[in-house]
Amino acid sequence: MSSNPNSAILKLEQLCISYGTNMAVDHVDLEFFTNQVTAIIGPSGCGKSTLLRSINRMHDFNPIVTTTGKISYQGKDLNAKSVDPAEVRRQIGMVFQKPNPFPKSIYNNIIWGPKINGLLKDPDELVQKSLEQAALWGEVKDRLHESALGLSGGQQQRLCIARTIAMNPELILMDEPCSALDPKSTAHIESLIMELREKYTIIIVTHNMQQASRISDQTVFLYEGKLIEMGPTGDVFTKPKVKQTEDYITGRFG
């Protein structure tokens, strides 16, 4: 993977996503850059999560969703008929709002995906490496064969991040990964995201303005499915070009 920060790993062109007759994402053009964290902000129902889920083809499971436009990942059209959705989801990992560990041991949570995808070589090494990258190894190394459901909420979310890392993705999507967590666990996850940007490209949907300003390199503001503004996070938060962005960030609506 290129380490050039100006290299776009993912490009959306005129992306439209509809649920039946309701358009949730409306002609969005966006680029996401290698080894950067991009925060997608906007009020509830503005299309943030819908856009995120389109990137690793999660809408394939919903028959009422229609997608038009183009999503290019490393120059390849992700919605082309020749593209295997399972391979897309391997390369583009997803961390959800609510921690969702499998009802298995911590160890088996990590190796499950690589095992069924034929990627497992040294399970012990993979488990340790993934948990270390997720800043969880020190807390669970003596509990690897205990149920993952016995972990705290914050630990479960870091386990889900470790599980994603174990699949060796290049791009990680996070859909409000801290919204169900306490402040201490949130700080852990934010610190982790900032470390992970060294190796991965991360797109995070967040409703937390302070979080977006702390951890992201680029911020995207959506409203009613439309892209209102995007740019370097410092610029979007301190000198937005669009009044609607300023009104949202300062809490006048949303």
Short mmCIF file of C-alpha atoms in Angstrom, two decimals:
data_model
loop_
_atom_site.label_atom_id
_atom_site.label_comp_id
_atom_site.label_asym_id
_atom_site.label_seq_id
_atom_site.Cartn_x
_atom_site.Cartn_y
_atom_site.Cartn_z
CA MET A 1 0.00 0.00 0.00
CA SER A 2 1.33 3.41 -0.90
CA SER A 3 2.26 5.73 1.95
CA ASN A 4 1.74 8.82 -0.18
CA PRO A 5 -0.80 10.90 1.80
CA ASN A 6 -2.05 12.46 -1.44
CA SER A 7 -2.90 9.08 -2.95
CA ALA A 8 -6.65 8.43 -3.17
CA ILE A 9 -7.36 4.81 -2.23
CA LEU A 10 -11.12 5.21 -2.65
CA LYS A 11 -13.21 7.38 -4.93
CA LEU A 12 -16.98 7.93 -5.04
CA GLU A 13 -18.40 9.39 -8.25
CA GLN A 14 -22.00 10.61 -8.47
CA LEU A 15 -22.98 8.04 -5.84
CA CYS A 16 -26.74 7.75 -5.28
CA ILE A 17 -28.31 5.28 -2.85
CA SER A 18 -32.06 4.86 -2.48
CA TYR A 19 -34.28 2.84 -0.16
CA GLY A 20 -37.24 2.24 -2.44
CA THR A 21 -38.24 5.73 -3.59
CA ASN A 22 -36.37 7.50 -0.78
CA MET A 23 -32.96 8.81 -1.85
CA ALA A 24 -30.59 8.61 1.12
CA VAL A 25 -27.34 9.58 -0.66
CA ASP A 26 -27.66 12.11 -3.46
CA HIS A 27 -24.97 12.41 -6.19
CA VAL A 28 -21.95 12.40 -3.89
CA ASP A 29 -18.40 12.82 -5.21
CA LEU A 30 -15.65 12.07 -2.68
CA GLU A 31 -12.04 10.93 -2.42
CA PHE A 32 -10.46 9.20 0.56
CA PHE A 33 -6.71 9.22 1.02
CA THR A 34 -4.20 6.55 1.98
CA ASN A 35 -3.19 6.48 5.67
CA GLN A 36 -5.62 9.21 6.62
CA VAL A 37 -8.59 9.24 8.97
CA THR A 38 -11.70 10.75 7.39
CA ALA A 39 -14.62 11.66 9.65
CA ILE A 40 -18.11 11.79 8.17
CA ILE A 41 -20.39 14.08 10.18
CA GLY A 42 -23.97 15.27 9.85
CA PRO A 43 -27.32 15.04 11.65
CA SER A 44 -29.17 11.75 12.11
CA GLY A 45 -30.69 10.48 8.88
CA CYS A 46 -28.35 12.45 6.60
CA GLY A 47 -26.95 9.35 4.88
CA LYS A 48 -23.68 8.86 6.80
CA SER A 49 -24.08 5.18 7.65
CA THR A 50 -25.77 4.43 4.32
CA LEU A 51 -22.76 5.83 2.48
CA LEU A 52 -20.33 3.92 4.69
CA ARG A 53 -22.12 0.59 4.19
CA SER A 54 -22.10 1.02 0.42
CA ILE A 55 -18.29 0.96 0.44
CA ASN A 56 -18.05 -2.71 1.44
CA ARG A 57 -21.28 -3.73 -0.31
CA MET A 58 -23.37 -4.33 2.78
CA HIS A 59 -26.44 -3.13 0.87
CA ASP A 60 -26.23 -6.31 -1.20
CA PHE A 61 -28.22 -7.92 1.63
CA ASN A 62 -31.12 -5.44 1.32
CA PRO A 63 -33.33 -5.97 -1.78
CA ILE A 64 -34.96 -2.52 -1.59
CA VAL A 65 -31.63 -0.64 -1.86
CA THR A 66 -30.62 0.73 -5.25
CA THR A 67 -27.13 2.11 -5.89
CA THR A 68 -26.01 4.11 -8.92
CA GLY A 69 -22.79 5.96 -9.65
CA LYS A 70 -19.35 4.50 -9.09
CA ILE A 71 -17.27 3.37 -6.11
CA SER A 72 -13.64 2.82 -7.12
CA TYR A 73 -11.22 1.15 -4.74
CA GLN A 74 -7.60 1.26 -5.89
CA GLY A 75 -8.93 2.01 -9.37
CA LYS A 76 -11.32 -0.97 -9.45
CA ASP A 77 -15.13 -0.58 -9.68
CA LEU A 78 -16.39 -2.30 -6.50
CA ASN A 79 -19.86 -2.89 -7.94
CA ALA A 80 -18.66 -4.53 -11.17
CA LYS A 81 -20.21 -7.95 -11.81
CA SER A 82 -16.74 -9.55 -11.86
CA VAL A 83 -15.99 -8.36 -8.30
CA ASP A 84 -16.57 -10.84 -5.45
CA PRO A 85 -18.39 -9.06 -2.56
CA ALA A 86 -16.74 -11.40 -0.03
CA GLU A 87 -13.31 -10.30 -1.23
CA VAL A 88 -14.41 -6.65 -0.98
CA ARG A 89 -15.38 -7.23 2.66
CA ARG A 90 -12.05 -8.90 3.35
CA GLN A 91 -10.07 -5.93 2.03
CA ILE A 92 -12.43 -3.36 3.53
CA GLY A 93 -13.12 -4.16 7.19
CA MET A 94 -16.11 -2.85 9.18
CA VAL A 95 -16.50 -2.01 12.86
CA PHE A 96 -20.09 -1.39 13.95
CA GLN A 97 -21.72 0.97 16.42
CA LYS A 98 -22.48 -1.75 18.95
CA PRO A 99 -19.68 -4.21 19.76
CA ASN A 100 -20.61 -7.56 18.22
CA PRO A 101 -18.11 -10.22 19.31
CA PHE A 102 -18.95 -13.81 18.34
CA PRO A 103 -20.17 -16.02 21.25
CA LYS A 104 -16.80 -17.77 21.22
CA SER A 105 -13.50 -17.40 23.05
CA ILE A 106 -11.38 -14.29 22.55
CA TYR A 107 -8.89 -16.48 20.67
CA ASN A 108 -11.50 -17.93 18.32
CA ASN A 109 -12.96 -14.48 17.62
CA ILE A 110 -9.62 -13.48 16.12
CA ILE A 111 -8.88 -16.62 14.08
CA TRP A 112 -12.42 -17.33 12.82
CA GLY A 113 -12.37 -15.02 9.77
CA PRO A 114 -8.83 -15.87 8.59
CA LYS A 115 -9.57 -19.59 9.13
CA ILE A 116 -12.71 -19.73 6.97
CA ASN A 117 -11.01 -17.56 4.32
CA GLY A 118 -7.94 -19.79 4.11
CA LEU A 119 -5.62 -17.06 5.42
CA LEU A 120 -4.57 -18.70 8.69
CA LYS A 121 -0.88 -19.63 8.99
CA ASP A 122 0.26 -19.20 12.58
CA PRO A 123 -2.85 -18.73 14.76
CA ASP A 124 -0.99 -17.90 17.99
CA GLU A 125 1.07 -15.22 16.28
CA LEU A 126 -1.98 -13.76 14.54
CA VAL A 127 -3.95 -13.56 17.80
CA GLN A 128 -1.12 -11.82 19.65
CA LYS A 129 -0.31 -9.42 16.82
CA SER A 130 -3.95 -8.45 16.23
CA LEU A 131 -4.65 -7.89 19.93
CA GLU A 132 -1.45 -5.88 20.32
CA GLN A 133 -2.43 -3.64 17.41
CA ALA A 134 -5.84 -3.16 19.03
CA ALA A 135 -4.17 -2.24 22.37
CA LEU A 136 -5.88 -5.18 24.09
CA TRP A 137 -3.20 -7.88 24.43
CA GLY A 138 -2.00 -6.80 27.88
CA GLU A 139 -5.53 -6.95 29.27
CA VAL A 140 -6.57 -10.33 27.86
CA LYS A 141 -3.42 -12.42 27.23
CA ASP A 142 -4.25 -14.65 30.24
CA ARG A 143 -7.92 -14.99 29.23
CA LEU A 144 -7.65 -15.94 25.56
CA HIS A 145 -9.78 -19.08 25.92
CA GLU A 146 -12.53 -17.37 27.93
CA SER A 147 -15.72 -16.11 26.29
CA ALA A 148 -15.40 -12.75 24.55
CA LEU A 149 -18.83 -11.91 25.97
CA GLY A 150 -17.21 -11.58 29.40
CA LEU A 151 -15.25 -8.51 28.32
CA SER A 152 -16.36 -4.95 29.09
CA GLY A 153 -18.05 -2.94 26.32
CA GLY A 154 -14.86 -1.03 25.53
CA GLN A 155 -12.81 -4.21 25.46
CA GLN A 156 -15.38 -5.89 23.20
CA GLN A 157 -15.13 -3.01 20.75
CA ARG A 158 -11.32 -3.23 20.71
CA LEU A 159 -11.69 -7.00 20.17
CA CYS A 160 -13.91 -6.28 17.17
CA ILE A 161 -11.20 -3.95 15.84
CA ALA A 162 -8.59 -6.71 16.43
CA ARG A 163 -10.87 -9.16 14.60
CA THR A 164 -11.03 -6.75 11.67
CA ILE A 165 -7.24 -6.27 11.66
CA ALA A 166 -6.73 -10.06 11.66
CA MET A 167 -8.21 -10.18 8.14
CA ASN A 168 -5.38 -7.91 6.96
CA PRO A 169 -7.59 -5.23 5.36
CA GLU A 170 -6.26 -2.03 3.84
CA LEU A 171 -9.27 0.13 4.60
CA ILE A 172 -11.26 0.10 7.87
CA LEU A 173 -14.78 1.54 8.13
CA MET A 174 -16.11 2.49 11.57
CA ASP A 175 -19.77 3.33 12.12
CA GLU A 176 -19.98 5.40 15.34
CA PRO A 177 -17.66 2.94 17.15
CA CYS A 178 -17.74 4.89 20.43
CA SER A 179 -21.41 5.81 20.74
CA ALA A 180 -22.17 2.93 23.14
CA LEU A 181 -19.02 3.42 25.23
CA ASP A 182 -18.08 5.32 28.39
CA PRO A 183 -15.59 8.25 28.19
CA LYS A 184 -12.58 6.13 29.27
CA SER A 185 -13.27 3.46 26.62
CA THR A 186 -13.89 6.17 24.03
CA ALA A 187 -10.46 7.67 24.78
CA HIS A 188 -8.91 4.21 24.31
CA ILE A 189 -10.59 3.79 20.89
CA GLU A 190 -9.64 7.31 19.76
CA SER A 191 -6.01 6.74 20.72
CA LEU A 192 -6.10 3.43 18.88
CA ILE A 193 -7.52 5.02 15.70
CA MET A 194 -4.71 7.55 15.67
CA GLU A 195 -2.14 4.75 15.93
CA LEU A 196 -3.83 2.59 13.29
CA ARG A 197 -3.66 5.36 10.66
CA GLU A 198 0.04 4.51 10.31
CA LYS A 199 -0.94 1.20 8.67
CA TYR A 200 -4.53 1.63 7.53
CA THR A 201 -6.86 4.09 5.87
CA ILE A 202 -9.84 4.75 8.18
CA ILE A 203 -13.28 6.22 7.52
CA ILE A 204 -15.31 6.91 10.65
CA VAL A 205 -18.92 8.04 10.95
CA THR A 206 -19.38 10.03 14.15
CA HIS A 207 -22.05 12.25 15.68
CA ASN A 208 -19.44 13.66 18.08
CA MET A 209 -17.99 16.92 16.77
CA GLN A 210 -15.15 16.97 19.31
CA GLN A 211 -14.19 13.44 18.34
CA ALA A 212 -14.11 14.31 14.64
CA SER A 213 -11.91 17.33 15.31
CA ARG A 214 -9.53 15.33 17.52
CA ILE A 215 -8.87 12.25 15.42
CA SER A 216 -9.45 13.00 11.74
CA ASP A 217 -7.29 14.42 8.97
CA GLN A 218 -10.24 15.13 6.68
CA THR A 219 -13.88 15.89 7.52
CA VAL A 220 -16.91 15.34 5.30
CA PHE A 221 -20.22 17.05 6.16
CA LEU A 222 -23.41 15.49 4.78
CA TYR A 223 -26.91 16.94 5.03
CA GLU A 224 -30.05 15.30 3.62
CA GLY A 225 -27.92 12.95 1.57
CA LYS A 226 -25.92 15.72 -0.10
CA LEU A 227 -22.24 16.51 0.32
CA ILE A 228 -22.19 20.03 1.76
CA GLU A 229 -18.49 20.43 2.47
CA MET A 230 -15.28 18.45 2.75
CA GLY A 231 -11.70 19.39 3.47
CA PRO A 232 -8.87 19.24 6.00
CA THR A 233 -10.42 18.92 9.46
CA GLY A 234 -8.75 22.05 10.81
CA ASP A 235 -10.21 24.12 7.97
CA VAL A 236 -13.72 22.63 8.17
CA PHE A 237 -13.91 23.29 11.93
CA THR A 238 -12.24 26.70 12.11
CA LYS A 239 -13.02 28.32 8.75
CA PRO A 240 -15.83 26.42 7.00
CA LYS A 241 -16.63 27.64 3.50
CA VAL A 242 -20.37 26.97 3.76
CA LYS A 243 -22.62 28.63 6.34
CA GLN A 244 -24.62 25.42 6.76
CA THR A 245 -21.43 23.66 7.91
CA GLU A 246 -20.71 26.42 10.44
CA ASP A 247 -24.30 26.26 11.73
CA TYR A 248 -24.08 22.50 12.23
CA ILE A 249 -20.65 22.50 13.88
CA THR A 250 -21.65 25.29 16.28
CA GLY A 251 -24.85 23.48 17.25
CA ARG A 252 -27.42 25.76 15.60
CA PHE A 253 -29.13 22.65 14.20
CA GLY A 254 -28.70 18.87 14.10
#
